[in-house]
Structures are given as C-alpha cells and as structure tokens.
N, CA, C and O atoms as a printed pandas DataFrame, in Angstrom:
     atom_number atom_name residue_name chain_id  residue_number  x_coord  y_coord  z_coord
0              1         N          UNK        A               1    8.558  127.393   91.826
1              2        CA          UNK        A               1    8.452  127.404   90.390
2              3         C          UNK        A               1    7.683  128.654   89.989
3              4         O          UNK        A               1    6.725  129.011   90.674
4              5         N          UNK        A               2    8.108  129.425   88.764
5              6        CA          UNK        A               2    7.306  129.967   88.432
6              7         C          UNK        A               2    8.204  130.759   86.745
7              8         O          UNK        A               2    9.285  130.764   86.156
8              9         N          UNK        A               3    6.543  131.416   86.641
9             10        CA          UNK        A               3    6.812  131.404   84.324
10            11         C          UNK        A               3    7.670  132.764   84.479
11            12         O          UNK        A               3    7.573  133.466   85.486
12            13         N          UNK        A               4    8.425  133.040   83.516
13            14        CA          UNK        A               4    8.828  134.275   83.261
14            15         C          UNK        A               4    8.305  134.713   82.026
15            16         O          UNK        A               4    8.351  133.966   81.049
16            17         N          UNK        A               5    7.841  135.778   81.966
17            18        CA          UNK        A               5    7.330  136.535   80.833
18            19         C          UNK        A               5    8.262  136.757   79.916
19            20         O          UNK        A               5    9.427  136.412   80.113
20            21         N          UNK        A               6    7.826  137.425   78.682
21            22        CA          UNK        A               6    8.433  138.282   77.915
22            23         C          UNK        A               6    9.815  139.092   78.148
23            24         O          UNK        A               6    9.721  139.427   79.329
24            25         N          UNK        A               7   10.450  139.348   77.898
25            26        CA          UNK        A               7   11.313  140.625   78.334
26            27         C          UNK        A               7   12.262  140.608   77.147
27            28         O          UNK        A               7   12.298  139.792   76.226
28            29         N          UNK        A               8   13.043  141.704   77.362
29            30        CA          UNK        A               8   13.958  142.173   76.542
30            31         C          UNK        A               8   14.723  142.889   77.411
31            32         O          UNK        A               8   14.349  143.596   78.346
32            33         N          UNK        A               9   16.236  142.560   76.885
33            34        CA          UNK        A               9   17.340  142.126   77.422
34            35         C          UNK        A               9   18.711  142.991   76.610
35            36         O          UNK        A               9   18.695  142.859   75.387
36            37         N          UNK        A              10   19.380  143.485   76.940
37            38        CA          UNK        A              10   20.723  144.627   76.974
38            39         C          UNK        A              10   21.652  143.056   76.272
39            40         O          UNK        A              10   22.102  142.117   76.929
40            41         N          UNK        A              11   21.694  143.283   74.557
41            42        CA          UNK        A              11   22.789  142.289   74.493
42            43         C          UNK        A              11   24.455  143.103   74.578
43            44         O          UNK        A              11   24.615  144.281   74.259
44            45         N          UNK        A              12   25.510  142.250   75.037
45            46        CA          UNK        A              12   26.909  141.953   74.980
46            47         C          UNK        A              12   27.363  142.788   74.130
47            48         O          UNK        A              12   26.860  142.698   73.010
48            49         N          UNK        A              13   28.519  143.947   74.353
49            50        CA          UNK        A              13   28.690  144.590   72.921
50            51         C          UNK        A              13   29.357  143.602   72.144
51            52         O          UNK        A              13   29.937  142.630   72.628
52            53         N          UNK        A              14   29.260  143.880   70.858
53            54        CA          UNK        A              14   29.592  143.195   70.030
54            55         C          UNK        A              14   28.967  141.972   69.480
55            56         O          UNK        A              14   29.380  141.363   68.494
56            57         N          UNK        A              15   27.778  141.616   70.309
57            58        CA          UNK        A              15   26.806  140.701   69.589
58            59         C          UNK        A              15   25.506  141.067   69.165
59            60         O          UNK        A              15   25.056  142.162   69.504
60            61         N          UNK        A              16   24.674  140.087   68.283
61            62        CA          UNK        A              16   23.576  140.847   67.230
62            63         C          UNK        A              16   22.482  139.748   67.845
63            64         O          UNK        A              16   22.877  138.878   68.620
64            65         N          UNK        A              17   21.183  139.835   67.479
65            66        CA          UNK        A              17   20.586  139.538   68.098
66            67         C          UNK        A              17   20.164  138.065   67.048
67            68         O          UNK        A              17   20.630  138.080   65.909
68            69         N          UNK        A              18   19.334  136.900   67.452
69            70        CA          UNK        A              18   19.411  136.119   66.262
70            71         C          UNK        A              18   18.007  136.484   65.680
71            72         O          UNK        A              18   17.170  137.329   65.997
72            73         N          UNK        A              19   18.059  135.656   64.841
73            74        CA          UNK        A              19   16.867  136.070   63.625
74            75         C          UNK        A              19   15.353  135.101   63.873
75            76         O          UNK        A              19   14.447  135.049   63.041
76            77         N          UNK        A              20   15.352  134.490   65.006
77            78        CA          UNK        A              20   14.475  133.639   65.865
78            79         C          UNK        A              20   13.576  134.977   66.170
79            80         O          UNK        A              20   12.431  135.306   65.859
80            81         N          UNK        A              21   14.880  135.745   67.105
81            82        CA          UNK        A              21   14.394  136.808   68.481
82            83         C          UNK        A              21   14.211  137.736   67.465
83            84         O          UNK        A              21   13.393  138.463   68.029
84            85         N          UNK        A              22   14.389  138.252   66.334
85            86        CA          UNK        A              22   13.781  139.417   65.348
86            87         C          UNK        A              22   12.525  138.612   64.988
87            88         O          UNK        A              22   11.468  139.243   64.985
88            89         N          UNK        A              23   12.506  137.832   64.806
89            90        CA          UNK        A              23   11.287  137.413   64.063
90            91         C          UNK        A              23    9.830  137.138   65.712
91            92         O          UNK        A              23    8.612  137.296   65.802
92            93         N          UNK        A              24   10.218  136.977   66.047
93            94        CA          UNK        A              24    9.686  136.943   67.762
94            95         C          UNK        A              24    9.045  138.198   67.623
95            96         O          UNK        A              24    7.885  138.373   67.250
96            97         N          UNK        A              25   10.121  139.318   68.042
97            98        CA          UNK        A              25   10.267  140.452   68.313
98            99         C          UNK        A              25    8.585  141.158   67.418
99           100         O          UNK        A              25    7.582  141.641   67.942
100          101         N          UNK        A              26    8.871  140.954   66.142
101          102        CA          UNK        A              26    8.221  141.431   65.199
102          103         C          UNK        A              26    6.675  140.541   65.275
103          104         O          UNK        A              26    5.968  140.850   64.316
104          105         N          UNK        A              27    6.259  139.887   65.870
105          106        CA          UNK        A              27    5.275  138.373   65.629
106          107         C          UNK        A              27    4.505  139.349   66.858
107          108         O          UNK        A              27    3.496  139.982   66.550
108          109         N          UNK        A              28    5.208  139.435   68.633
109          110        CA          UNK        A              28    4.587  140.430   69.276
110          111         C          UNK        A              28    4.548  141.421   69.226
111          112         O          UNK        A              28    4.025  141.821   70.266
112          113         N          UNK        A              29    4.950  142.686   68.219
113          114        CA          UNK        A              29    5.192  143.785   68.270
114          115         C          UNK        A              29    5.984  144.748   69.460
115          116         O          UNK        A              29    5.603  145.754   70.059
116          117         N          UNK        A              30    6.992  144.129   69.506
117          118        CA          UNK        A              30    7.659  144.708   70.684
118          119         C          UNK        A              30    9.340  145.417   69.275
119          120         O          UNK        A              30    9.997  144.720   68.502
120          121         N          UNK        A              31    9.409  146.423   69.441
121          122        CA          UNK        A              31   10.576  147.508   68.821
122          123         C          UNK        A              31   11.573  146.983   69.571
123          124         O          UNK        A              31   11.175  146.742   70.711
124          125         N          UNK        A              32   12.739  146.703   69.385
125          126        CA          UNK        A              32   13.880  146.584   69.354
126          127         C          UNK        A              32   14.575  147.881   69.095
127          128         O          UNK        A              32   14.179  148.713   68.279
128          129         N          UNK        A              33   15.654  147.998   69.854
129          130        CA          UNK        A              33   17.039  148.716   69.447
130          131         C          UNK        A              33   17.918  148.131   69.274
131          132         O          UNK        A              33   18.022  147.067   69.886
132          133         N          UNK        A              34   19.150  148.624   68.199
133          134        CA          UNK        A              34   19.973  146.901   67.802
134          135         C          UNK        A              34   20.687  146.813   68.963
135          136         O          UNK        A              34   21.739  146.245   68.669
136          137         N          UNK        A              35   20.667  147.137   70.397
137          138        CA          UNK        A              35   21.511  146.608   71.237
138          139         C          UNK        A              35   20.574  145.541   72.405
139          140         O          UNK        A              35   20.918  145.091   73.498
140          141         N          UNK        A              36   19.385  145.402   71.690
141          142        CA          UNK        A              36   18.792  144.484   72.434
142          143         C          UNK        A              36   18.076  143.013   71.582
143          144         O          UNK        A              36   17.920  142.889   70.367
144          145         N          UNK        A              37   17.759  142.098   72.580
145          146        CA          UNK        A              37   17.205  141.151   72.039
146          147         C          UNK        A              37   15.778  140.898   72.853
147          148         O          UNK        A              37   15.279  141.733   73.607
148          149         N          UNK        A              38   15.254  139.683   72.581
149          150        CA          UNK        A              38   13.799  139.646   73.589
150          151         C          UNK        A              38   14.239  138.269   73.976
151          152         O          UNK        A              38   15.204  137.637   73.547
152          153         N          UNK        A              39   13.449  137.964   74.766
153          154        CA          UNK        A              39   13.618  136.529   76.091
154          155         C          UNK        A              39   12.336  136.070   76.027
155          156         O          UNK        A              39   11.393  136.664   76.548
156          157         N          UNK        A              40   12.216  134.745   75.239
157          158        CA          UNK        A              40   10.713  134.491   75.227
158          159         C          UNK        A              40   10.013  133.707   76.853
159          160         O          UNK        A              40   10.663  133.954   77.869
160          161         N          UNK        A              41    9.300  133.208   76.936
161          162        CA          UNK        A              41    8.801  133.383   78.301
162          163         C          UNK        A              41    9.130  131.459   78.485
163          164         O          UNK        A              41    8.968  130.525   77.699
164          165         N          UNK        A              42    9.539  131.522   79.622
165          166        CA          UNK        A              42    9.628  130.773   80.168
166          167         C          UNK        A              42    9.861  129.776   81.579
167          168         O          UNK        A              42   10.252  130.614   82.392
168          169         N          UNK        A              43    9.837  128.742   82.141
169          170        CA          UNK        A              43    9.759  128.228   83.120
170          171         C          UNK        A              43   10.692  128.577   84.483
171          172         O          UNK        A              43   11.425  129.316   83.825
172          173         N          UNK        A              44   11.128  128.638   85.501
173          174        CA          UNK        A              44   12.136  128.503   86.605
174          175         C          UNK        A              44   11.937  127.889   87.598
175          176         O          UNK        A              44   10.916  128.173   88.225
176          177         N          UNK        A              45   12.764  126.901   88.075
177          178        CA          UNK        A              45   12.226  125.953   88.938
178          179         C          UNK        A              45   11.615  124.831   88.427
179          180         O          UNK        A              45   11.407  124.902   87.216
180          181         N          UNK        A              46   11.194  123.624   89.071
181          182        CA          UNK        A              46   10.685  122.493   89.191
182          183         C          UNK        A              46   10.882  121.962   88.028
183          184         O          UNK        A              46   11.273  122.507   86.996
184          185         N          UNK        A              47   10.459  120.342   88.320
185          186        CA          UNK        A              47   10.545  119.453   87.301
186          187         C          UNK        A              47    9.673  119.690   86.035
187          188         O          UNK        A              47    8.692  120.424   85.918
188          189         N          UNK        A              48   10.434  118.675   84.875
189          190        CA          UNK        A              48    9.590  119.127   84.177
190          191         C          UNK        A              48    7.843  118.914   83.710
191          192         O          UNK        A              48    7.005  119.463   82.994
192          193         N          UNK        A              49    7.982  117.585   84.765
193          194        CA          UNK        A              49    6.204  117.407   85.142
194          195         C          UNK        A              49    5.430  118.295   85.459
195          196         O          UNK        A              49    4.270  118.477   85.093
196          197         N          UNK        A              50    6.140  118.941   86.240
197          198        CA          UNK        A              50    5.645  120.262   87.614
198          199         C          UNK        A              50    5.246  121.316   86.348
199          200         O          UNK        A              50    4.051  121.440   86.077
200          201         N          UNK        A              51    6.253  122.068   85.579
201          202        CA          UNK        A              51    6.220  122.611   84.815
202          203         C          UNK        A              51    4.778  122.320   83.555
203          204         O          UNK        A              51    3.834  123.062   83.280
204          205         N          UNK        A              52    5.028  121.373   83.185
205          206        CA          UNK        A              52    4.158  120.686   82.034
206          207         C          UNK        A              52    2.433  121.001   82.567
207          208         O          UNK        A              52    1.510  121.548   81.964
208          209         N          UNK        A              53    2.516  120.270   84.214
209          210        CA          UNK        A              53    1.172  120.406   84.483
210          211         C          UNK        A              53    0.800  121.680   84.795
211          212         O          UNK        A              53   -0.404  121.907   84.675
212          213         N          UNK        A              54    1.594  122.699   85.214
213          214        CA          UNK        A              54    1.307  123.994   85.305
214          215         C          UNK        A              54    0.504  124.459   84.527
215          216         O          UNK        A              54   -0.641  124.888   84.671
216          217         N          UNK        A              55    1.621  124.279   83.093
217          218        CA          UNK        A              55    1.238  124.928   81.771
218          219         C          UNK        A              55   -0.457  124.519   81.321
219          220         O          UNK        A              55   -1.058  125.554   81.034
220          221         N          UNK        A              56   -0.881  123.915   81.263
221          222        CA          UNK        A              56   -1.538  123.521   80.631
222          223         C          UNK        A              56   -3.249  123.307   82.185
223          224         O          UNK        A              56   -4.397  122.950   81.921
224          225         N          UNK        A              57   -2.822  123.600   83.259
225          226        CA          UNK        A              57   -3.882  123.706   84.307
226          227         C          UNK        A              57   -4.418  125.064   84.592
227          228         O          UNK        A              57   -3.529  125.887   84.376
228          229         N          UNK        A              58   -5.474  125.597   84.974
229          230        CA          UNK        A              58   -5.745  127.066   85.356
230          231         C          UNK        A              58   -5.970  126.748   87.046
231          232         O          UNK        A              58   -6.397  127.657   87.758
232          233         N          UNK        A              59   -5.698  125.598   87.541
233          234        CA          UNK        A              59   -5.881  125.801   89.126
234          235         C          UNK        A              59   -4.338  126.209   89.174
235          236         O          UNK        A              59   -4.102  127.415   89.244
236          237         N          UNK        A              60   -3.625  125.616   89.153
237          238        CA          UNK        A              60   -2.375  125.657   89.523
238          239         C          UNK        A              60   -2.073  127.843   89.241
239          240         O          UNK        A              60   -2.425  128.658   88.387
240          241         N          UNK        A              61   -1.325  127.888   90.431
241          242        CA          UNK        A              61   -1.118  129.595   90.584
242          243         C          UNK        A              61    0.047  129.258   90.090
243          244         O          UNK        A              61    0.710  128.227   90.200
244          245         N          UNK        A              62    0.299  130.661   89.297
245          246        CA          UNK        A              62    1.315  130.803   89.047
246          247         C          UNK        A              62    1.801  132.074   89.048
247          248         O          UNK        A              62    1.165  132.703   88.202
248          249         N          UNK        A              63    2.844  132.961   89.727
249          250        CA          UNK        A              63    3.387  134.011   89.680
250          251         C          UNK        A              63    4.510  134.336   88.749
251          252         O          UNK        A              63    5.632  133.831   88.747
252          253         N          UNK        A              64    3.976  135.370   87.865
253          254        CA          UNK        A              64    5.200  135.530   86.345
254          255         C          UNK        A              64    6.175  136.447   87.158
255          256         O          UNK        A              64    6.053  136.887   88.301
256          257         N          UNK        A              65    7.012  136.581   86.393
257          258        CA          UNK        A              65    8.426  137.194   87.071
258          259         C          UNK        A              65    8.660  138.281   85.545
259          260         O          UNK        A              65    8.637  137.758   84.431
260          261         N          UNK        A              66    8.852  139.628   85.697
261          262        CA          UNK        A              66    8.908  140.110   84.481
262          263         C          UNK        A              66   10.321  141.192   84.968
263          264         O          UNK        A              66   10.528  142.016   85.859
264          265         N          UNK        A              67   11.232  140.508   83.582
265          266        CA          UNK        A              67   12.510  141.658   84.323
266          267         C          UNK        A              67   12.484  143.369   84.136
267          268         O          UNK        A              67   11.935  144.070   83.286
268          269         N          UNK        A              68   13.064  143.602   84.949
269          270        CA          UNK        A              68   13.692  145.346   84.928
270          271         C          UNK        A              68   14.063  145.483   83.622
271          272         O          UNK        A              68   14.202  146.637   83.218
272          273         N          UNK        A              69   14.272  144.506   82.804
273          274        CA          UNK        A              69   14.753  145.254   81.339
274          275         C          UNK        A              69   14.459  145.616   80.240
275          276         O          UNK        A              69   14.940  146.197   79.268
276          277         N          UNK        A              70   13.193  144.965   80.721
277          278        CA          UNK        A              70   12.086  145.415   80.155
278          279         C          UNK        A              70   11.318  146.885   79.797
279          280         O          UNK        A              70   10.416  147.180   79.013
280          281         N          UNK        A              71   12.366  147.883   81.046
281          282        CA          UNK        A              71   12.138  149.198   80.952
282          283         C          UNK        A              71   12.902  149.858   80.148
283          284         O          UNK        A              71   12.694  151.057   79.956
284          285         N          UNK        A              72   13.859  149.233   79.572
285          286        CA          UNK        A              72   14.741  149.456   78.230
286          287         C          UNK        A              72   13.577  149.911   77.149
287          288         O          UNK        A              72   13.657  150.650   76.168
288          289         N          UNK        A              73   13.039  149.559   77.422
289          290        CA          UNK        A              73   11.996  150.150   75.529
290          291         C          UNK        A              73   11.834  151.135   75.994
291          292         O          UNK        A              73   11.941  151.940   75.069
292          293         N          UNK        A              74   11.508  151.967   77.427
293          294        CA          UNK        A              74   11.143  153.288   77.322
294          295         C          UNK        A              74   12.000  153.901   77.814
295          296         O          UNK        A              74   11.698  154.640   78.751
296          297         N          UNK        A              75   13.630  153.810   77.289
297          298        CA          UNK        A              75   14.674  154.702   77.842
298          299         C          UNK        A              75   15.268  154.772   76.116
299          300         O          UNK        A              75   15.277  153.845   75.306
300          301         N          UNK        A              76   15.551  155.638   75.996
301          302        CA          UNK        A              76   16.624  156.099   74.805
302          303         C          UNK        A              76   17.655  156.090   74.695
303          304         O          UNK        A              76   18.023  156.825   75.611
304          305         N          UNK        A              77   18.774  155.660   74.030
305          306        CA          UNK        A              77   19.917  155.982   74.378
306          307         C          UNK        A              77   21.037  156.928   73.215
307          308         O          UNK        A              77   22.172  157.243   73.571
C-alpha cells in the first residue's frame, strides 16, 4: 500500500480538464497548461481499513509515489 501525491497528468487530445481539477489546480497553486489536468492524491493498494488507518496514524510508514508527469510543468511546449 501506499499514498500517491499530487501530480499532473498529459490529458487525451480532445478532452478539457473538469472544473473540480481547475478549481484544485488553483486552491494549490499549481499552473496548468490546457493540455493538462492534476491527480489529487491518493491511496494504492490495501483495504479500505488499511488505508483509513494509515491516513489518519503517524506510526504507520508510508511511501508516496509521485509521477514523472509531474515534470510537465517545467517543460514547454
């Protein structure tokens, strides 16, 4: 199990991003280009007990997972 961070993500041509993930976007200050969206952070693996008690324990380790696409904000296109 473990959390995934933040990231931002290369959308599909032809799709827009929703107005959740702009409003997200804008709440952390993370810039957008309109061909991207953001990925708010979340769980992989285990139940959702496992998960729940994670969240909310500071013994429990947890290793975040943060994607490569994240290097999209500092490439231009």
């Amino acid at each position: 199990m473990y959390r995934v961070g933040t990231f931002t993500k290369q959308l599909p041509e032809g799709q827009r991003r929703s107005p959740d993930a702009e409003a997200f976007a804008r709440q952390i200050r993370i810039p957008l280009a309109d061909w991207q969206t953001i990925v708010h952070p979340h769980w992989r693996g285990g139940t959702p007990e496992e998960r729940e008690a994670a969240e909310s324990s500071t013994e429990v380790p947890v290793k975040e997972w943060r994607s490569w696409d994240a290097l999209d904000l500092l490439n231009a296109r």
